[in-house]
Amino acid sequence: MSDVQTMRAWLLTDTPSSRRHAKLASLYKGWLTLRSNTMAMFGLAILVFLGLVALFAPLLAPYDWMAQDLGNRLQPLGAEGHLLGTDSLGRDILSRLIYGSRITLYIVALVALIAPIAGLLVGTVSGYAGGWVDVVLMRITDIFLAFPRLVLALAFVAALGAGIENAVLAISLTAWPPYARIARAETLTIRSSDYISAIRLQGAGPLRIIMKHIWPLCISSLIVRVTLDMAGIILAAAGLGFLGLGAQPPSPEWGAMIAEGRRFILDHWWVATMPGLAIFTVSLAFNLLGDGLRDVLDPKDGNQ
Amino acid sequence: MTLLEVEDLWVKFPTRQGIFEAVRGVSFSLGKERLGIVGESGSGKSMTGRAILRLIRKPGIVEAGHITLEGTDLMQLSEKEMRKVRGQRISMVMQDPKFSLNPVMTIGAQMMEAYLLHKNTSKTQARAKSLEMLKAVSISDPERVMRAYPHEMSGGMGQRIMIAMMLIPDPQILIADEPTSALDVSVQRQVLDIMDRLVTERGMGLIFISHDLNLVAEFCDRVLIMYAGRVVEVCDADRLHEAKHPYTQGLLNSLPRIEDPRKHLVALKRDDAWAEAPSVSGVKADA
Amino acid sequence: MADAPVTTERRSTAPLFSWAKPIVFTLGSVAVTMLGLLFVTFIIGRVMPIDPVLAVLGERASQEAYDATYKAMGLDQPLLVQFFYYLTDVLRGDFGMSILNARPVSEDIARVFPATLELATIGIIIGVVLGVPLGVVAAVKRGSWIDQIARVVALVGYSMPIFWLGLMGLLVFYGILGWVGGPGRLDIFYEDIVPARTGMILVDSAIAGDWSVFRNAFSHIVLPASLLGYYSLAYISRMTRSFMLEQLSAEYVTTARVKGMSEWAVIWVHVFKNIRVQLITVIALSYANLLEGSVLTEIIFSWPGIGSYITTSLLSADMNAVLGGTVVVGLVFIVLNVFSDLLYRVFDPRSK
């Protein structure tokens, strides 16, 4: 107990004794603010739950997600042994949803890695180099921003072929420009600050300045933006899946499941409804968490 | 003769750490005089001015024994009745004309609006009155200024326009909240002189809020010194050097003076007891 | 300091050039963006795993015919030259032939675009008419129940897949309640009755004075348009709220209150004028997004617009059609951006 007390005191100190101490203390204070935001914690709980479901899918799923049982097709909710019913091939919807969470997390994780990193690279280089490099890179960014995102993703998938990886690539290609804008704006303010001049006077090269001093400062605004974008990414991936351009059948991707259930919407509504609820819950969770994170990391935009 | 009397005014803001008291039990009276309120930022001087007009927005809370304007207690008025007081009887000029004028409306529209709100007259009349008022604040080309937008004006002109606009409905009291702090030193004097002339001509009461002790001492008749939401000292402006409170003395000692040059200025040393001591009443004895 | 309003002086005597410059600059950047857009679509068209020659000739073409067509299509030229050909074609409004129905893609697009326009326009009207007041009230009465409702509305709009909500809407309002028409623009019985003048059935039937067709078309469009309206409402109300909150803490608002204005007059006369400019940008953006958001909506409601045109062409590997559709939607995006930029200059005196 007293250990916990001193730990808390150590984290809440006003006079940190080292850089690591200061960093941990500010993380802890951010966590405390986030924790007081009920909705954000609710979102986080859903996402943790989703992670666990994806991790333990083989243990949790009552059936094999591929196992067909044509004699048992289109069973309603709460049918014997099938809590959420079965689809047109008699596959257990709950099991498919559980396995589908893996695909959703996979897509989100990949896009959340690719797009911000690409944006960060373009943005910092553009902001730091300035001059014609900046003009060219920002013009390219504008061109990508001028495209309607889903239509551009459609065109990319058309060129690359349907499939999860290509869907990820297409979404990333349409998602990076806003990150580049943010990173560039941050870079411009940081670049002209006095401490960067000081570092430069000490002989630091541009590579070191960008990697050691500019990137770490861009991270927090990028994280907020990524979290808020996650919902959009999930919806875009589900949309591509729904159009038959993302994950291919028999994959239990949620968007594809809705597309399949669409044919029976009037008579067997649950087939399309359940995966939609799953998508809704997860993107809602990301939105709630993103709002909370924004209040912690980026207080100027949040509700004062 | 007393225009305004404020008794036991409190302004509170609920925060996560508990209730923050910005103004704590301030009392004073105002006649046809120039009353200065001096204090550092956060001392509650601006909040006092805004509380009189009941401009403190929720979740802020204003409490007072009474705020009496010629016999009417403003605290008892409905919001609708209060709107008749604002502008028409008590008006306010704020710090920076860059922010206190609406950037997307012409100056003419904003001035005429101030007049039309309270007077039941035609637009032509309002226009004529606005032009007259602009002339009264020494603006040489009022026709053009009426058509212009605020961003096209310099700070000094902006503040004169602000004064003209606020005096159009002929209020009895003007609250000037740091009216010259955002201006170039070169035009501060000019704006003050114009304000002084108009206030005196019209027999108005003026509450002059500032952080600048010298300016207030020079410009006002009476001074309230505020510290941590309370009035710590009240004195006549010409007898400020006789001030007794250590805070006032500290402030005076921290300023350089030509007639009494010193090697080192004394840094202000604060005493927690100042914040604890009850507020001094600024009600004028002969009122 | 001099009394003369220095800046006004400069403005009145300013040369013609001062306002022409930003316009030239805007047009220049629009041209560059369009060029980039066309280049991207061109590249996408070239990396397609579909052989454009075989797509024209069919699988069983002879080698000679193949080579001849290969040359005729300019495929032996360097990439940049090919891009130049593509560019001149597109500028003439020629997107090539559709492989699916052997008609010019531009004709197809001219036919399907009005359907999308009709849908998106009604959607944006719903979004603006409901979204702006909701955002204003939510900001003014911050923390009240109406603010909470606005928050939930936006949150749901940001989180719910549009195609799923469309399906649910069909299930409830068409399948169960029978309040609205089903998928498609009209019941079969009403098709081809009114002459197509604008391609927008509500307008065409109103011109023809055929109100039974109008009613039927309305019953079909109301659900998809409300769906799109809801999504733009979510965005518009949220943005309006945050613009309002930003302005409400501005000092000129206090000035207006000091004058003795009522709270609603302060908001609609003073504050709203200040957020107008930002709102225009948001509305233009959200209108453009609706044109795009209609891709999924059109699929759900079998709406013969540009979204379903692109998608069906895509599924049958009709690349000219896909690229043509993409270019058109991209152009609409750019035009709306320029439009909001110009309105910005008109409404904000500081931008002059």
PDB file of C-alpha atoms in Angstrom, chain C residues 202-324:
ATOM      1  CA  LEU C 202     -38.407  15.394 -59.489  1.00  0.00           C
ATOM      2  CA  VAL C 203     -37.625  18.392 -61.691  1.00  0.00           C
ATOM      3  CA  ASP C 204     -38.706  16.702 -64.916  1.00  0.00           C
ATOM      4  CA  SER C 205     -42.035  15.565 -63.516  1.00  0.00           C
ATOM      5  CA  ALA C 206     -42.660  19.008 -62.029  1.00  0.00           C
ATOM      6  CA  ILE C 207     -41.967  20.597 -65.422  1.00  0.00           C
ATOM      7  CA  ALA C 208     -44.289  18.126 -67.090  1.00  0.00           C
ATOM      8  CA  GLY C 209     -46.863  18.787 -64.371  1.00  0.00           C
ATOM      9  CA  ASP C 210     -47.260  15.059 -63.775  1.00  0.00           C
ATOM     10  CA  TRP C 211     -47.729  14.968 -60.024  1.00  0.00           C
ATOM     11  CA  SER C 212     -48.359  11.245 -59.745  1.00  0.00           C
ATOM     12  CA  VAL C 213     -44.879  10.628 -61.136  1.00  0.00           C
ATOM     13  CA  PHE C 214     -43.551  13.325 -58.828  1.00  0.00           C
ATOM     14  CA  ARG C 215     -45.128  11.683 -55.811  1.00  0.00           C
ATOM     15  CA  ASN C 216     -43.773   8.302 -56.767  1.00  0.00           C
ATOM     16  CA  ALA C 217     -40.290   9.681 -57.392  1.00  0.00           C
ATOM     17  CA  PHE C 218     -40.450  11.470 -54.062  1.00  0.00           C
ATOM     18  CA  SER C 219     -41.376   8.300 -52.217  1.00  0.00           C
ATOM     19  CA  HIS C 220     -38.293   6.669 -53.721  1.00  0.00           C
ATOM     20  CA  ILE C 221     -35.830   9.472 -53.098  1.00  0.00           C
ATOM     21  CA  VAL C 222     -36.883  10.392 -49.586  1.00  0.00           C
ATOM     22  CA  LEU C 223     -35.094   7.545 -47.838  1.00  0.00           C
ATOM     23  CA  PRO C 224     -31.687   7.667 -49.590  1.00  0.00           C
ATOM     24  CA  ALA C 225     -31.720  11.477 -49.497  1.00  0.00           C
ATOM     25  CA  SER C 226     -32.507  11.494 -45.780  1.00  0.00           C
ATOM     26  CA  LEU C 227     -29.704   9.017 -45.254  1.00  0.00           C
ATOM     27  CA  LEU C 228     -27.193  11.259 -47.019  1.00  0.00           C
ATOM     28  CA  GLY C 229     -28.753  14.243 -45.246  1.00  0.00           C
ATOM     29  CA  TYR C 230     -28.160  12.604 -41.899  1.00  0.00           C
ATOM     30  CA  TYR C 231     -24.469  12.080 -42.594  1.00  0.00           C
ATOM     31  CA  SER C 232     -23.946  15.642 -43.731  1.00  0.00           C
ATOM     32  CA  LEU C 233     -26.001  16.856 -40.768  1.00  0.00           C
ATOM     33  CA  ALA C 234     -23.679  15.015 -38.402  1.00  0.00           C
ATOM     34  CA  TYR C 235     -20.654  16.737 -39.878  1.00  0.00           C
ATOM     35  CA  ILE C 236     -22.173  20.175 -40.416  1.00  0.00           C
ATOM     36  CA  SER C 237     -23.689  20.416 -36.936  1.00  0.00           C
ATOM     37  CA  ARG C 238     -20.419  19.395 -35.308  1.00  0.00           C
ATOM     38  CA  MET C 239     -18.399  21.924 -37.272  1.00  0.00           C
ATOM     39  CA  THR C 240     -20.974  24.670 -36.725  1.00  0.00           C
ATOM     40  CA  ARG C 241     -20.840  24.019 -33.011  1.00  0.00           C
ATOM     41  CA  SER C 242     -17.076  24.291 -32.815  1.00  0.00           C
ATOM     42  CA  PHE C 243     -16.979  27.445 -34.977  1.00  0.00           C
ATOM     43  CA  MET C 244     -19.640  29.004 -32.761  1.00  0.00           C
ATOM     44  CA  LEU C 245     -17.818  28.131 -29.549  1.00  0.00           C
ATOM     45  CA  GLU C 246     -14.667  29.700 -30.915  1.00  0.00           C
ATOM     46  CA  GLN C 247     -16.501  32.926 -31.785  1.00  0.00           C
ATOM     47  CA  LEU C 248     -18.651  33.109 -28.662  1.00  0.00           C
ATOM     48  CA  SER C 249     -15.595  33.732 -26.532  1.00  0.00           C
ATOM     49  CA  ALA C 250     -14.501  36.610 -28.785  1.00  0.00           C
ATOM     50  CA  GLU C 251     -14.511  40.107 -27.369  1.00  0.00           C
ATOM     51  CA  TYR C 252     -16.805  41.620 -30.002  1.00  0.00           C
ATOM     52  CA  VAL C 253     -19.555  39.404 -28.616  1.00  0.00           C
ATOM     53  CA  THR C 254     -19.133  41.146 -25.269  1.00  0.00           C
ATOM     54  CA  THR C 255     -19.300  44.476 -27.102  1.00  0.00           C
ATOM     55  CA  ALA C 256     -22.625  43.510 -28.637  1.00  0.00           C
ATOM     56  CA  ARG C 257     -23.939  42.453 -25.233  1.00  0.00           C
ATOM     57  CA  VAL C 258     -22.719  45.698 -23.682  1.00  0.00           C
ATOM     58  CA  LYS C 259     -24.748  47.550 -26.298  1.00  0.00           C
ATOM     59  CA  GLY C 260     -27.797  45.856 -24.830  1.00  0.00           C
ATOM     60  CA  MET C 261     -28.580  43.402 -27.605  1.00  0.00           C
ATOM     61  CA  SER C 262     -30.602  40.332 -26.832  1.00  0.00           C
ATOM     62  CA  GLU C 263     -28.696  37.071 -26.781  1.00  0.00           C
ATOM     63  CA  TRP C 264     -30.297  35.718 -29.947  1.00  0.00           C
ATOM     64  CA  ALA C 265     -29.654  38.960 -31.806  1.00  0.00           C
ATOM     65  CA  VAL C 266     -26.021  38.790 -30.723  1.00  0.00           C
ATOM     66  CA  ILE C 267     -25.808  35.265 -32.081  1.00  0.00           C
ATOM     67  CA  TRP C 268     -27.590  35.666 -35.393  1.00  0.00           C
ATOM     68  CA  VAL C 269     -26.464  39.194 -36.242  1.00  0.00           C
ATOM     69  CA  HIS C 270     -22.918  39.269 -34.935  1.00  0.00           C
ATOM     70  CA  VAL C 271     -21.599  35.761 -34.401  1.00  0.00           C
ATOM     71  CA  PHE C 272     -23.249  34.106 -37.363  1.00  0.00           C
ATOM     72  CA  LYS C 273     -21.776  36.646 -39.752  1.00  0.00           C
ATOM     73  CA  ASN C 274     -18.375  35.596 -38.508  1.00  0.00           C
ATOM     74  CA  ILE C 275     -18.825  31.861 -38.964  1.00  0.00           C
ATOM     75  CA  ARG C 276     -20.574  32.220 -42.326  1.00  0.00           C
ATOM     76  CA  VAL C 277     -17.326  32.021 -44.241  1.00  0.00           C
ATOM     77  CA  GLN C 278     -16.096  28.883 -42.491  1.00  0.00           C
ATOM     78  CA  LEU C 279     -19.530  27.329 -42.839  1.00  0.00           C
ATOM     79  CA  ILE C 280     -19.501  27.787 -46.603  1.00  0.00           C
ATOM     80  CA  THR C 281     -16.291  25.792 -46.811  1.00  0.00           C
ATOM     81  CA  VAL C 282     -17.731  23.045 -44.653  1.00  0.00           C
ATOM     82  CA  ILE C 283     -20.941  22.889 -46.660  1.00  0.00           C
ATOM     83  CA  ALA C 284     -19.066  22.744 -49.967  1.00  0.00           C
ATOM     84  CA  LEU C 285     -16.851  19.999 -48.599  1.00  0.00           C
ATOM     85  CA  SER C 286     -19.764  18.069 -47.294  1.00  0.00           C
ATOM     86  CA  TYR C 287     -21.654  18.445 -50.578  1.00  0.00           C
ATOM     87  CA  ALA C 288     -18.630  17.005 -52.376  1.00  0.00           C
ATOM     88  CA  ASN C 289     -18.497  14.200 -49.830  1.00  0.00           C
ATOM     89  CA  LEU C 290     -22.150  13.451 -50.484  1.00  0.00           C
ATOM     90  CA  LEU C 291     -21.464  13.024 -54.172  1.00  0.00           C
ATOM     91  CA  GLU C 292     -18.928  10.475 -53.090  1.00  0.00           C
ATOM     92  CA  GLY C 293     -20.872   9.001 -50.182  1.00  0.00           C
ATOM     93  CA  SER C 294     -23.531   8.253 -52.746  1.00  0.00           C
ATOM     94  CA  VAL C 295     -21.362   5.401 -54.071  1.00  0.00           C
ATOM     95  CA  LEU C 296     -22.450   3.076 -51.289  1.00  0.00           C
ATOM     96  CA  THR C 297     -25.914   4.587 -50.943  1.00  0.00           C
ATOM     97  CA  GLU C 298     -26.610   4.146 -54.627  1.00  0.00           C
ATOM     98  CA  ILE C 299     -25.651   0.482 -54.451  1.00  0.00           C
ATOM     99  CA  ILE C 300     -28.041  -0.111 -51.570  1.00  0.00           C
ATOM    100  CA  PHE C 301     -30.916   1.727 -53.208  1.00  0.00           C
ATOM    101  CA  SER C 302     -30.164   0.551 -56.790  1.00  0.00           C
ATOM    102  CA  TRP C 303     -29.913   4.225 -57.685  1.00  0.00           C
ATOM    103  CA  PRO C 304     -28.638   4.630 -61.255  1.00  0.00           C
ATOM    104  CA  GLY C 305     -26.121   7.369 -60.434  1.00  0.00           C
ATOM    105  CA  ILE C 306     -22.418   7.867 -60.910  1.00  0.00           C
ATOM    106  CA  GLY C 307     -21.516   5.876 -57.818  1.00  0.00           C
ATOM    107  CA  SER C 308     -23.177   2.706 -58.969  1.00  0.00           C
ATOM    108  CA  TYR C 309     -21.890   3.379 -62.484  1.00  0.00           C
ATOM    109  CA  ILE C 310     -18.281   3.401 -61.256  1.00  0.00           C
ATOM    110  CA  THR C 311     -18.793   0.341 -59.107  1.00  0.00           C
ATOM    111  CA  THR C 312     -20.514  -1.814 -61.688  1.00  0.00           C
ATOM    112  CA  SER C 313     -17.933  -0.805 -64.305  1.00  0.00           C
ATOM    113  CA  LEU C 314     -15.242  -1.724 -61.835  1.00  0.00           C
ATOM    114  CA  LEU C 315     -16.650  -5.168 -61.213  1.00  0.00           C
ATOM    115  CA  SER C 316     -16.752  -5.813 -64.971  1.00  0.00           C
ATOM    116  CA  ALA C 317     -13.243  -4.361 -65.442  1.00  0.00           C
ATOM    117  CA  ASP C 318     -14.506  -1.563 -67.670  1.00  0.00           C
ATOM    118  CA  MET C 319     -11.533   0.700 -67.030  1.00  0.00           C
ATOM    119  CA  ASN C 320     -12.442   3.628 -69.284  1.00  0.00           C
ATOM    120  CA  ALA C 321     -15.726   3.970 -67.466  1.00  0.00           C
ATOM    121  CA  VAL C 322     -14.094   3.762 -64.027  1.00  0.00           C
ATOM    122  CA  LEU C 323     -11.499   6.386 -64.855  1.00  0.00           C
ATOM    123  CA  GLY C 324     -14.021   8.638 -66.555  1.00  0.00           C
TER     124      GLY C 324
END
